[in-house]
Short mmCIF file of C-alpha atoms and ligand atoms in Angstrom, two decimals:
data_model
loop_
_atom_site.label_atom_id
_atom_site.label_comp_id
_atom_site.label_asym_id
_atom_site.label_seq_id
_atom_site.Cartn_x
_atom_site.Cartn_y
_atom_site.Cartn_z
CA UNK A 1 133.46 -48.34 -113.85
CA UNK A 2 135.26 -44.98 -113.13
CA UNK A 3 134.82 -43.36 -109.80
CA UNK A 4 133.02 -40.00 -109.67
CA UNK A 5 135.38 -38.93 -107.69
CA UNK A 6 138.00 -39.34 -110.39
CA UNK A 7 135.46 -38.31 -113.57
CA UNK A 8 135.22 -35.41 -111.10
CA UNK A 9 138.57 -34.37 -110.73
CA UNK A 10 139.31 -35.61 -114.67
CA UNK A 11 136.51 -33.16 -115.65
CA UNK A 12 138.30 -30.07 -113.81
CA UNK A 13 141.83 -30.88 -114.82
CA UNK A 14 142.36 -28.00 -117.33
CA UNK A 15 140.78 -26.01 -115.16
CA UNK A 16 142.52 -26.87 -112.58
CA UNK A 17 146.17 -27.32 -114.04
CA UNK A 18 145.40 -23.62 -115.05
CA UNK A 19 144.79 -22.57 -111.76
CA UNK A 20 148.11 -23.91 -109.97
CA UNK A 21 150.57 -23.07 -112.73
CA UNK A 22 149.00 -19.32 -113.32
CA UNK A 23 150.04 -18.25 -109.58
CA UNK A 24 147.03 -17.39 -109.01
CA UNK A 25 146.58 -19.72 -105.80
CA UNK A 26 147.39 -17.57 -103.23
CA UNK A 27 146.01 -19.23 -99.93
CA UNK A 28 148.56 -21.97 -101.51
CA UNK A 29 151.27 -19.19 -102.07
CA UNK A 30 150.73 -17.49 -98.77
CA UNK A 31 149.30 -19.96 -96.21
CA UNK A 32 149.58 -23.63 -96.77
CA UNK A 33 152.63 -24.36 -99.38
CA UNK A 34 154.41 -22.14 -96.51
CA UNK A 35 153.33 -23.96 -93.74
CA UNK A 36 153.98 -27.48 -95.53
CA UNK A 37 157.61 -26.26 -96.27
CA UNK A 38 157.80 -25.39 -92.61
CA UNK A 39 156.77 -28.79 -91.57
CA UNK A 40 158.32 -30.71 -93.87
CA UNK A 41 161.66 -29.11 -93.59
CA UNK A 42 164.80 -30.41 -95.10
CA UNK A 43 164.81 -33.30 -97.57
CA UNK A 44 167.99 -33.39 -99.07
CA UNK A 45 168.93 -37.21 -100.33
CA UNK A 46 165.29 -38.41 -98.60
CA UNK A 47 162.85 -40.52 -100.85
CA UNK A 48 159.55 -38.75 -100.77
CA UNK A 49 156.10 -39.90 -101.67
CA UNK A 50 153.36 -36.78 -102.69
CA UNK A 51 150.00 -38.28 -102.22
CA UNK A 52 147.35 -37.39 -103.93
CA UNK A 53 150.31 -34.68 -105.86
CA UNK A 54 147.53 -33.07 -108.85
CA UNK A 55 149.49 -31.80 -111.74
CA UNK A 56 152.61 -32.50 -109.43
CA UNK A 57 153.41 -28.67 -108.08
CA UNK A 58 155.12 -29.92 -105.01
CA UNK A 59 156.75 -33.17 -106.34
CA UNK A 60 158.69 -30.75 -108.58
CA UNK A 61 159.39 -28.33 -105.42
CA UNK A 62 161.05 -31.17 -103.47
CA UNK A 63 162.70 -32.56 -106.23
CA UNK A 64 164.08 -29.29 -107.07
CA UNK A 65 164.92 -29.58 -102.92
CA UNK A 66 167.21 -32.25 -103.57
CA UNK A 67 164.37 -35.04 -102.56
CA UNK A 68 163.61 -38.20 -104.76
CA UNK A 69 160.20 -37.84 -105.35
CA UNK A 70 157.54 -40.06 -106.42
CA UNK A 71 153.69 -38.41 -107.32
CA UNK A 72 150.39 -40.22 -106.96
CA UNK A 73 147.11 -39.43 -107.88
CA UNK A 74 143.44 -40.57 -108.63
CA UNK A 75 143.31 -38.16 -111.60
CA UNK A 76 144.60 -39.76 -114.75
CA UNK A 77 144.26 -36.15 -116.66
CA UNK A 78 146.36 -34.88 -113.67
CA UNK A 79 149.01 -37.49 -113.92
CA UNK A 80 148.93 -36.73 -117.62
CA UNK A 81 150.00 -33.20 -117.14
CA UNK A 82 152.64 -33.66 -114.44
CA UNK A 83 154.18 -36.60 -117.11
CA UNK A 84 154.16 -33.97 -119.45
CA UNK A 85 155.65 -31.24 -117.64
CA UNK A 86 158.11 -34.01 -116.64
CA UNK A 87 158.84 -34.29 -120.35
CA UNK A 88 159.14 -30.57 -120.92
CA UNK A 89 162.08 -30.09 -118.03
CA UNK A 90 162.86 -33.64 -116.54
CA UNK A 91 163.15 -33.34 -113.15
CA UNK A 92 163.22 -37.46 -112.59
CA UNK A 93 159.88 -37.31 -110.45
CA UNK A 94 157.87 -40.57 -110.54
CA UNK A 95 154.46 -40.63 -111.27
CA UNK A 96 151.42 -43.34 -111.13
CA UNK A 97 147.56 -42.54 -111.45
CA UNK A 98 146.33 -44.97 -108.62
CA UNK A 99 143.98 -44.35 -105.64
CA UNK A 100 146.06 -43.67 -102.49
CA UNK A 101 143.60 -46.42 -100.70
CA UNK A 102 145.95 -48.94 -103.21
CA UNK A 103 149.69 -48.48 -103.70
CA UNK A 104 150.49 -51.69 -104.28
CA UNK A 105 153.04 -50.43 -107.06
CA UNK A 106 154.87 -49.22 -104.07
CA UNK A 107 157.25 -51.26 -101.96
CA UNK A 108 156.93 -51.50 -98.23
CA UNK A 109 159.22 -49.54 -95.76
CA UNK A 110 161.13 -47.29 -99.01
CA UNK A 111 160.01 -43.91 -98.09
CA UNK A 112 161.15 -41.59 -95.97
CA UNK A 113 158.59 -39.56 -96.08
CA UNK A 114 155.20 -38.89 -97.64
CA UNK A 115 153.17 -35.85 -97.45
CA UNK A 116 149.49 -35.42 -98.58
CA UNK A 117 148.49 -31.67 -99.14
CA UNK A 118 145.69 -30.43 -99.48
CA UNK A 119 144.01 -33.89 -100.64
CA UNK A 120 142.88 -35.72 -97.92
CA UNK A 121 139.53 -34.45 -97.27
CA UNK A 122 138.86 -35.28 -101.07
CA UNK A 123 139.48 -38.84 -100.59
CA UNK A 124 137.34 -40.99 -100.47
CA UNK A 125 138.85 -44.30 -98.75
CA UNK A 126 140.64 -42.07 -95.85
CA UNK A 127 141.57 -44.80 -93.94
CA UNK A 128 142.89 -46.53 -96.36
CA UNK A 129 145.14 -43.76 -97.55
CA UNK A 130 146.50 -43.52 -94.00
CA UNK A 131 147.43 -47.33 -93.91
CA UNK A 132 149.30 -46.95 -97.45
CA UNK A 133 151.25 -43.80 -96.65
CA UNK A 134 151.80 -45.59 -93.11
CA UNK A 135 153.00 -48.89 -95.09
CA UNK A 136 154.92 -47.39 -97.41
CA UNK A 137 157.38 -45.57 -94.82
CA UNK A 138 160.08 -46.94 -93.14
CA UNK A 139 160.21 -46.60 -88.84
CA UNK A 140 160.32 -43.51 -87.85
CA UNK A 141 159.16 -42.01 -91.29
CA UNK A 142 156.95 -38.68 -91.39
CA UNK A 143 153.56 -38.31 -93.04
CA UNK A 144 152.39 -34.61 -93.15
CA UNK A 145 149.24 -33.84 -93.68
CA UNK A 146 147.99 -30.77 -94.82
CA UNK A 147 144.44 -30.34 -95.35
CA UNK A 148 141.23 -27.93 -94.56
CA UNK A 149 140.83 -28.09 -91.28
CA UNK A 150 137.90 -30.46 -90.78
CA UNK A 151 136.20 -27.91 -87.60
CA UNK A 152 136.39 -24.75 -90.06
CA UNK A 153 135.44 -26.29 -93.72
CA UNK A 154 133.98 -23.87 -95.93
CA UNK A 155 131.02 -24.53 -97.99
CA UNK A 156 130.11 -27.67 -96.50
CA UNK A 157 126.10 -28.57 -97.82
CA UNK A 158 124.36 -30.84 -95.53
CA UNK A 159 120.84 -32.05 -96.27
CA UNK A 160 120.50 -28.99 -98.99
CA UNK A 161 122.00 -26.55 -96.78
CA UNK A 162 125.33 -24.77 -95.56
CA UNK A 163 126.25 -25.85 -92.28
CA UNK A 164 129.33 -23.37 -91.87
CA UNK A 165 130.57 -20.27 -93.14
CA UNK A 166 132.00 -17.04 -92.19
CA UNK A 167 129.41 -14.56 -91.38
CA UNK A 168 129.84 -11.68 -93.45
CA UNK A 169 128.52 -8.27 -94.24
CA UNK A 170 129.28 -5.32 -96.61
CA UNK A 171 130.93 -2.28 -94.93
CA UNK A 172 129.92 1.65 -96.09
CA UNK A 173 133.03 1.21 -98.38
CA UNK A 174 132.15 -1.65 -100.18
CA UNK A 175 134.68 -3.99 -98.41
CA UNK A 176 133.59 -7.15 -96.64
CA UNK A 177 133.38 -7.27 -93.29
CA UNK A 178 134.47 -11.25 -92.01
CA UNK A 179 132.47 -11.04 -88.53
CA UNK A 180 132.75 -14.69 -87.02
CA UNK A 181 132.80 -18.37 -88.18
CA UNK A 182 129.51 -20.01 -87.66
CA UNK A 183 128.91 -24.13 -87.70
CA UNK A 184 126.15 -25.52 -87.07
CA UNK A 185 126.88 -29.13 -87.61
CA UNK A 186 130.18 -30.77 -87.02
CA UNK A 187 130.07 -34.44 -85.69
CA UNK A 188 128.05 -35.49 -88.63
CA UNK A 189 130.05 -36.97 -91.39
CA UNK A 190 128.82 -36.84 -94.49
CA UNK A 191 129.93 -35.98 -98.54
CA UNK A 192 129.16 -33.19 -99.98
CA UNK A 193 129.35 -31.71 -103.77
CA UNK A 194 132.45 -28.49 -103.64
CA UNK A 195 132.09 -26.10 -106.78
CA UNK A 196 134.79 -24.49 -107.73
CA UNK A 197 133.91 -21.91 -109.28
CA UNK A 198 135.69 -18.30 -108.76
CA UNK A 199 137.04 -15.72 -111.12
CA UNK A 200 140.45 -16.92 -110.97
CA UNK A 201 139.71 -20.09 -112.46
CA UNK A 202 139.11 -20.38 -116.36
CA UNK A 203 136.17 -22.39 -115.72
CA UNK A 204 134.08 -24.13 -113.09
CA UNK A 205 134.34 -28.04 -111.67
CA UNK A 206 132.71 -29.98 -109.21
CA UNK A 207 134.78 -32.20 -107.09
CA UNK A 208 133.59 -34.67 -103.63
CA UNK A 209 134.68 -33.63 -100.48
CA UNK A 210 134.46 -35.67 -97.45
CA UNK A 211 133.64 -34.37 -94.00
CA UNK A 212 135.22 -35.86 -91.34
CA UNK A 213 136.10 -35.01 -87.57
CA UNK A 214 139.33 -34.43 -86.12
CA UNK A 215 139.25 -37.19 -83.76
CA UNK A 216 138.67 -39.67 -87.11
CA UNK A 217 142.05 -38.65 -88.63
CA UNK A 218 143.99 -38.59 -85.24
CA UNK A 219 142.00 -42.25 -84.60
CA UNK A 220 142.96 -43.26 -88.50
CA UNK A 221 147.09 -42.08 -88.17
CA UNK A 222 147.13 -43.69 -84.59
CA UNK A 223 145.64 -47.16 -85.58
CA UNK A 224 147.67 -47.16 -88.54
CA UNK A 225 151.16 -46.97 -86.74
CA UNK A 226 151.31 -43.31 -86.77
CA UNK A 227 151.66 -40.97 -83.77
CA UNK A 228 151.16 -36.80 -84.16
CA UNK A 229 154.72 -35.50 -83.40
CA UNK A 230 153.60 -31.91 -84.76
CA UNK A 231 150.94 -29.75 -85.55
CA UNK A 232 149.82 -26.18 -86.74
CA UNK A 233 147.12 -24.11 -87.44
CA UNK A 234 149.07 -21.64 -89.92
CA UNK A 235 148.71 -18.16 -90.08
CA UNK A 236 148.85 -16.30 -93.54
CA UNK A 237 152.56 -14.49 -94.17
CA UNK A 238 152.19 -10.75 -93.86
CA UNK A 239 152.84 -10.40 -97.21
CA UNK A 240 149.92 -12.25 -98.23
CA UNK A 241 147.75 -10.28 -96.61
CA UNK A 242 148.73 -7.50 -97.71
CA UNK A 243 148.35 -8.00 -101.18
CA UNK A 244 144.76 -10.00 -100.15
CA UNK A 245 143.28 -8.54 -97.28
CA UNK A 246 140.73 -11.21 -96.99
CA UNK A 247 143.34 -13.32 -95.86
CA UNK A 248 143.02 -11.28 -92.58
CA UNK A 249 140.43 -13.18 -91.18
CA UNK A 250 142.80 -16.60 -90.81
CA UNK A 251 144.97 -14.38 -87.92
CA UNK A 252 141.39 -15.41 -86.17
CA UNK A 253 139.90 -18.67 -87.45
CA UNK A 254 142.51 -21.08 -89.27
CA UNK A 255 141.39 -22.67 -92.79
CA UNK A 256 143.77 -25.15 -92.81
CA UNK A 257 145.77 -27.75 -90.30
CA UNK A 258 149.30 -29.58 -91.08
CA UNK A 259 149.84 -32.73 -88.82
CA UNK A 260 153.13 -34.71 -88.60
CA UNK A 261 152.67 -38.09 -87.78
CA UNK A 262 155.95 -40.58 -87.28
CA UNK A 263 155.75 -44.15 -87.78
CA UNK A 264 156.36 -45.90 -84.77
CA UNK A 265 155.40 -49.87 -85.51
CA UNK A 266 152.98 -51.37 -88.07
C1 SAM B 301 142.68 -30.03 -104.10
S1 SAM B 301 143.52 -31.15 -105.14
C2 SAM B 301 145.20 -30.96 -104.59
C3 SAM B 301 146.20 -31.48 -105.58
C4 SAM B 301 147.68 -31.20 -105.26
N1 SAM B 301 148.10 -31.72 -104.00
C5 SAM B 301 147.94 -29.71 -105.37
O1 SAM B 301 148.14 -29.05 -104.37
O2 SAM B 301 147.93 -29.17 -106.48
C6 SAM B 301 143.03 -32.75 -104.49
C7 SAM B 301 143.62 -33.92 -105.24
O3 SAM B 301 143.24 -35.15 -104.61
C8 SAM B 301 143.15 -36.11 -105.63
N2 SAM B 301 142.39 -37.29 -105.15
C9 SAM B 301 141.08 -37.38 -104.84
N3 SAM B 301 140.77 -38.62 -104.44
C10 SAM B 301 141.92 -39.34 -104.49
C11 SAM B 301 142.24 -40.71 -104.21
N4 SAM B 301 141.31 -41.57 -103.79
N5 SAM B 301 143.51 -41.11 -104.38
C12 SAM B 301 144.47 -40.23 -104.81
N6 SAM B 301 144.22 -38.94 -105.09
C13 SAM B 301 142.96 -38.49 -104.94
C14 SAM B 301 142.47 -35.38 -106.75
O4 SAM B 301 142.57 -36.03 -107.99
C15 SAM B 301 143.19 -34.03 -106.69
O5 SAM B 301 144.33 -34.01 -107.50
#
């Protein structure tokens, strides 16, 4: 039977394929695709696994980057539009619709490096992931991580109700006023419905999103061979915040965390 978690994500395709290839993604444009470049660096001749890639927006990047990239994801409807846009300008990027918790189409010890951005908090065999992208590498490999940072997750319901946010409140001019981060439950873990549903996507989804602490993923990556060599809590370019002023608030409270983790034994 399929997953919900992949009728979810099948469901929001268009939508979401929409989304990413309009531009219109700018905490991806201005925050976290920057901050993964940063991480990830230079990847010239090195064989690259995206995990959990959606329509494939960074396994074309790094291929264009001179990487050999190979794109996985839960999402058959996802895979189906990065093989198509594959077909439209072949890049030579790789893709399978699998669950990152089973790669077993991948060999052990061929990759170089694998990042997972902005998809690990949607999955829902975590640990499994880990020991896949950790399998899959060859000593001394990276896996970069980018996700939402699991202390500062937005829109998280617990028990029928939000258990952190930004406190907010409208300002004389109409502008909204971001006045702290409140959370008033973190060390439960639990799953939780995520609407997306804004105006600049053509239509609403619902997806699953997993909350998690930061001491599971560190525990995860460590028992799995993999030891944080690097780690940020980016800041939005200037730029971006210029042009979106809500940005503003993530010079005070991150929304997202990268992690490098190198592969040290098995
Ligand atoms: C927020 S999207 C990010 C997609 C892509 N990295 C991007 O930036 O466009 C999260 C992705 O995680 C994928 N996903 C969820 N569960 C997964 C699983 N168990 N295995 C692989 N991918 C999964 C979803 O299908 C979706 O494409």
């Amino acid at each position: 039977m399929e997953s919900d978690d992949k009728k979810r994500w099948n469901e929001g395709a268009e939508s979401w394929v929409e989304f990413v290839r309009s531009g219109k993604n700018y905490y991806s444009e201005y925050l976290n695709g920057p901050a993964l470049k940063r991480m990830i660096g230079d990847v010239e001749g090195k064989k690259v696994l995206d995990m959990g890639c959606g329509e494939g927006y960074f396994s074309r990047f790094f291929t264009k980057a001179g990487a050999e990239v190979t794109g996985i994801d839960l999402s058959e409807a996802l895979i189906k539009a990065a093989v198509e846009e594959e077909e439209r300008d072949p890049l030579g990027v790789k893709y399978f619709a699998a669950d990152a918790a089973n790669l077993n189409m991948l060999e052990s010890e061929s990759f170089d490096l694998t990042f997972c951005y902005m998809a690990l908090m949607d999955i829902r065999n975590y640990e499994g992931a880990i020991s896949e992208a950790s399998r899959v590498l060859k000593t001394g490999g990276k896996f970069v991580v980018l996700m939402e940072h699991p202390c500062f997750t937005m829109f998280r319901v617990l028990d029928g109700k939000v258990v952190s946010g930004w406190e907010t409140r409208l300002r004389e001019d109409g502008s909204k006023e971001y006045i702290y981060y409140w959370i008033a439950d973190y060390l439960r873990r639990h799953s939780y419905t995520f609407e997306w549903k804004h105006d600049r996507l053509p239509s609403s989804f619902v997806t699953t999103g997993f909350h998690r602490t930061l001491f599971d993923y560190v525990n995860a990556l460590t028992k799995h061979g993999l030891v944080v060599t690097g780690l940020d809590e980016p800041q939005p370019l200037e730029e971006g915040v210029r042009v979106h002023a809500s940005m503003k608030k993530h010079y005070r409270v991150p929304q997202s965390m990268v992690i490098e983790a190198t592969k040290i034994t098995r």
